[in-house]
PDB file of C-alpha atoms in Angstrom:
ATOM      1  CA  PRO N1327      13.661  19.781 -25.528  1.00 40.00           C
ATOM      2  CA  ASN N1328      10.313  20.708 -25.656  1.00 45.00           C
ATOM      3  CA  ALA N1329       8.682  22.593 -22.638  1.00 46.00           C
ATOM      4  CA  GLY N1330       6.710  20.287 -21.531  1.00 53.00           C
ATOM      5  CA  SER N1331       9.452  17.841 -20.736  1.00 58.00           C
ATOM      6  CA  GLY N1332      10.687  19.754 -17.238  1.00 62.00           C
ATOM      7  CA  HIS N1333       6.755  19.649 -16.327  1.00 68.00           C
ATOM      8  CA  HIS N1334       6.634  15.673 -16.995  1.00 76.00           C
ATOM      9  CA  LYS N1335       9.988  15.250 -15.427  1.00 84.00           C
ATOM     10  CA  LEU N1336       8.739  17.241 -11.939  1.00 84.00           C
ATOM     11  CA  LEU N1337       5.371  14.984 -12.216  1.00 83.00           C
ATOM     12  CA  GLN N1338       7.098  11.605 -12.298  1.00 84.00           C
ATOM     13  CA  LEU N1339       9.512  12.788  -9.193  1.00 86.00           C
ATOM     14  CA  ILE N1340       6.450  13.943  -7.050  1.00 86.00           C
ATOM     15  CA  GLY N1341       4.889  10.217  -8.455  1.00 85.00           C
ATOM     16  CA  LYS N1342       8.162   8.481  -7.684  1.00 90.00           C
ATOM     17  CA  ARG N1343       8.258  10.165  -3.715  1.00 90.00           C
ATOM     18  CA  VAL N1344       4.465   9.563  -3.297  1.00 88.00           C
ATOM     19  CA  ALA N1345       4.743   5.506  -4.320  1.00 89.00           C
ATOM     20  CA  ASP N1346       7.883   5.509  -2.108  1.00 93.00           C
ATOM     21  CA  GLU N1347       6.732   7.160   0.872  1.00 92.00           C
ATOM     22  CA  ARG N1348       3.393   4.972   0.888  1.00 91.00           C
ATOM     23  CA  LYS N1349       5.188   1.889   0.367  1.00 94.00           C
ATOM     24  CA  ALA N1350       7.265   2.726   3.361  1.00 93.00           C
ATOM     25  CA  ARG N1351       4.198   3.714   5.713  1.00 92.00           C
ATOM     26  CA  GLU N1352       2.093   0.045   4.891  1.00 93.00           C
ATOM     27  CA  ARG N1353       5.691  -1.734   5.420  1.00 93.00           C
ATOM     28  CA  ARG N1354       5.699  -0.180   8.668  1.00 92.00           C
ATOM     29  CA  ALA N1355       2.298  -0.372   9.047  1.00 91.00           C
ATOM     30  CA  ALA N1356       1.842  -4.472   7.990  1.00 92.00           C
ATOM     31  CA  THR N1357       5.411  -5.121  10.347  1.00 92.00           C
ATOM     32  CA  GLY N1358       4.293  -3.079  13.553  1.00 90.00           C
ATOM     33  CA  ALA N1359       7.494  -0.998  13.061  1.00 86.00           C
ATOM     34  CA  GLU N1360       7.500   2.082  14.657  1.00 84.00           C
ATOM     35  CA  ASP N1361      10.454   3.863  12.956  1.00 86.00           C
ATOM     36  CA  GLY N1362       8.429   6.212  11.162  1.00 87.00           C
ATOM     37  CA  PRO N1363       4.655   6.981  10.638  1.00 90.00           C
ATOM     38  CA  THR N1364       2.249   4.835   8.967  1.00 89.00           C
ATOM     39  CA  GLY N1365      -0.640   6.969   8.304  1.00 87.00           C
ATOM     40  CA  GLU N1366      -1.880   8.564   4.807  1.00 87.00           C
ATOM     41  CA  TYR N1367       0.929  10.346   3.276  1.00 90.00           C
ATOM     42  CA  VAL N1368      -0.694  13.911   1.492  1.00 90.00           C
ATOM     43  CA  PRO N1369       2.065  15.250  -0.799  1.00 92.00           C
ATOM     44  CA  THR N1370       2.885  19.440   0.138  1.00 94.00           C
ATOM     45  CA  ILE N1371       4.621  21.041  -2.648  1.00 94.00           C
ATOM     46  CA  VAL N1372       5.973  25.201  -2.526  1.00 96.00           C
ATOM     47  CA  MET N1373       5.021  27.036  -5.329  1.00 95.00           C
ATOM     48  CA  ALA N1374       7.542  29.838  -5.128  1.00 96.00           C
ATOM     49  CA  GLY N1375       7.062  32.835  -8.158  1.00 96.00           C
ATOM     50  CA  MET N1376       8.956  36.398  -8.200  1.00 96.00           C
ATOM     51  CA  THR N1377       8.920  39.798 -10.547  1.00 95.00           C
ATOM     52  CA  SER N1378      10.825  42.957 -10.768  1.00 93.00           C
ATOM     53  CA  ASP N1379       7.715  44.146  -8.003  1.00 93.00           C
ATOM     54  CA  GLY N1380       7.213  41.221  -5.604  1.00 96.00           C
ATOM     55  CA  ILE N1381       7.723  37.455  -4.466  1.00 97.00           C
ATOM     56  CA  GLU N1382       5.283  35.031  -3.742  1.00 97.00           C
ATOM     57  CA  LEU N1383       5.066  31.959  -1.830  1.00 97.00           C
ATOM     58  CA  THR N1384       2.714  29.306  -1.083  1.00 97.00           C
ATOM     59  CA  THR N1385       2.347  25.820   0.684  1.00 97.00           C
ATOM     60  CA  MET N1386      -0.237  23.403  -1.005  1.00 95.00           C
ATOM     61  CA  GLN N1387      -1.080  19.793  -0.606  1.00 94.00           C
ATOM     62  CA  LEU N1388      -2.060  17.726  -3.335  1.00 90.00           C
ATOM     63  CA  GLY N1389      -4.623  15.251  -3.605  1.00 85.00           C
ATOM     64  CA  HIS N1390      -4.901  12.368  -6.178  1.00 79.00           C
ATOM     65  CA  MET N1391      -3.166  12.148  -9.100  1.00 76.00           C
ATOM     66  CA  GLN N1392      -5.276  12.515 -12.795  1.00 76.00           C
ATOM     67  CA  ASN N1393      -5.478  10.193 -15.628  1.00 73.00           C
ATOM     68  CA  MET N1394      -3.113  12.545 -17.647  1.00 68.00           C
ATOM     69  CA  ALA N1395      -4.880  11.240 -20.952  1.00 71.00           C
ATOM     70  CA  GLU N1396      -8.188  12.910 -19.599  1.00 75.00           C
ATOM     71  CA  VAL N1397      -7.103  15.904 -18.060  1.00 71.00           C
ATOM     72  CA  ASP N1398      -4.218  16.653 -21.281  1.00 68.00           C
ATOM     73  CA  GLY N1399      -1.685  16.875 -18.164  1.00 63.00           C
ATOM     74  CA  LEU N1400      -3.365  20.391 -17.640  1.00 70.00           C
ATOM     75  CA  ALA N1401      -4.266  19.558 -14.065  1.00 75.00           C
ATOM     76  CA  PRO N1402      -2.349  16.830 -13.051  1.00 80.00           C
ATOM     77  CA  PHE N1403      -3.370  16.808  -9.209  1.00 82.00           C
ATOM     78  CA  GLY N1404      -7.183  16.634  -8.170  1.00 80.00           C
ATOM     79  CA  ASP N1405      -8.199  18.416  -4.675  1.00 86.00           C
ATOM     80  CA  VAL N1406      -5.332  20.316  -4.321  1.00 91.00           C
ATOM     81  CA  THR N1407      -5.449  22.371  -0.882  1.00 93.00           C
ATOM     82  CA  VAL N1408      -3.320  25.682  -0.574  1.00 95.00           C
ATOM     83  CA  HIS N1409      -2.360  25.830   3.704  1.00 95.00           C
ATOM     84  CA  THR N1410      -0.168  29.186   3.618  1.00 96.00           C
ATOM     85  CA  SER N1411       0.888  31.876   1.103  1.00 97.00           C
ATOM     86  CA  VAL N1412       2.995  34.413   1.386  1.00 97.00           C
ATOM     87  CA  CYS N1413       3.618  37.807  -0.598  1.00 96.00           C
ATOM     88  CA  TYR N1414       5.553  40.629  -0.694  1.00 96.00           C
ATOM     89  CA  GLN N1415       5.116  43.866  -3.278  1.00 96.00           C
ATOM     90  CA  ASN N1416       9.102  44.916  -2.965  1.00 93.00           C
ATOM     91  CA  SER N1417      10.756  46.635  -5.536  1.00 94.00           C
ATOM     92  CA  ASP N1418      13.676  44.470  -4.708  1.00 94.00           C
ATOM     93  CA  PRO N1419      11.975  41.626  -4.073  1.00 94.00           C
ATOM     94  CA  LEU N1420      15.135  38.935  -3.347  1.00 93.00           C
ATOM     95  CA  SER N1421      15.396  40.984  -0.640  1.00 94.00           C
ATOM     96  CA  ALA N1422      12.034  40.158   1.130  1.00 95.00           C
ATOM     97  CA  ALA N1423      13.065  36.294   0.364  1.00 94.00           C
ATOM     98  CA  LYS N1424      14.830  35.233   3.918  1.00 95.00           C
ATOM     99  CA  ARG N1425      11.181  36.778   5.383  1.00 96.00           C
ATOM    100  CA  ALA N1426       9.109  35.638   3.004  1.00 96.00           C
ATOM    101  CA  MET N1427      10.375  31.902   3.360  1.00 95.00           C
ATOM    102  CA  LYS N1428      10.462  31.970   7.544  1.00 96.00           C
ATOM    103  CA  GLU N1429       6.762  33.644   7.493  1.00 97.00           C
ATOM    104  CA  LEU N1430       6.057  30.721   4.996  1.00 96.00           C
ATOM    105  CA  VAL N1431       7.940  27.664   7.152  1.00 95.00           C
ATOM    106  CA  GLU N1432       6.368  29.116  10.201  1.00 96.00           C
ATOM    107  CA  GLY N1433       2.688  29.756   8.811  1.00 96.00           C
ATOM    108  CA  THR N1434       2.943  25.843   7.287  1.00 95.00           C
ATOM    109  CA  ASP N1435       4.428  23.831  10.422  1.00 94.00           C
ATOM    110  CA  ALA N1436       1.482  25.486  12.188  1.00 95.00           C
ATOM    111  CA  LEU N1437      -0.951  24.018  10.032  1.00 95.00           C
ATOM    112  CA  LEU N1438       0.841  20.933   9.047  1.00 93.00           C
ATOM    113  CA  PRO N1439       3.412  19.656  11.456  1.00 92.00           C
ATOM    114  CA  GLU N1440       3.450  16.467  10.635  1.00 91.00           C
ATOM    115  CA  LEU N1441       4.971  18.077   7.082  1.00 91.00           C
ATOM    116  CA  PHE N1442       8.458  18.688   8.643  1.00 88.00           C
ATOM    117  CA  ASP N1443       8.189  15.787  11.941  1.00 87.00           C
ATOM    118  CA  ASP N1444       6.969  12.891   9.599  1.00 88.00           C
ATOM    119  CA  ASP N1445       6.846  13.531   5.667  1.00 89.00           C
ATOM    120  CA  GLY N1446      10.449  14.944   5.187  1.00 88.00           C
ATOM    121  CA  GLY N1447       9.535  17.956   4.160  1.00 91.00           C
ATOM    122  CA  PRO N1448       8.023  19.292   0.696  1.00 94.00           C
ATOM    123  CA  VAL N1449       8.416  16.747  -1.671  1.00 92.00           C
ATOM    124  CA  ALA N1450       9.095  19.492  -4.307  1.00 90.00           C
ATOM    125  CA  ILE N1451       9.474  23.670  -4.495  1.00 92.00           C
ATOM    126  CA  VAL N1452       8.504  24.518  -7.811  1.00 91.00           C
ATOM    127  CA  THR N1453       9.340  28.260  -9.601  1.00 89.00           C
TER     128      THR N1453
END
């Protein structure tokens, strides 16, 4: 498998979740159903990285999908907004993972309460 296949699969997964969620919200809005949110859906992802001397977790919301032929697959989303970022320099970064994730969730929940209340959490955690 080529290195880009995972990237392509991730984009397909995110695209499907976005399409499914938007359809469900449109259906609820059209029928007046109150069994879930009807407003705009903006997908949120968590980017996570770790090296031998640190850990970083970032929450970001993704704008519209770009035309992949126009961007060579390098910038699949437009209007990316970073909301929360937690970083720790540590010679044992795994020991900071729980604290970093707790801070990320608390910070994200304060800024985007709808993420956990209405959106079902992040669409993906990318490592």
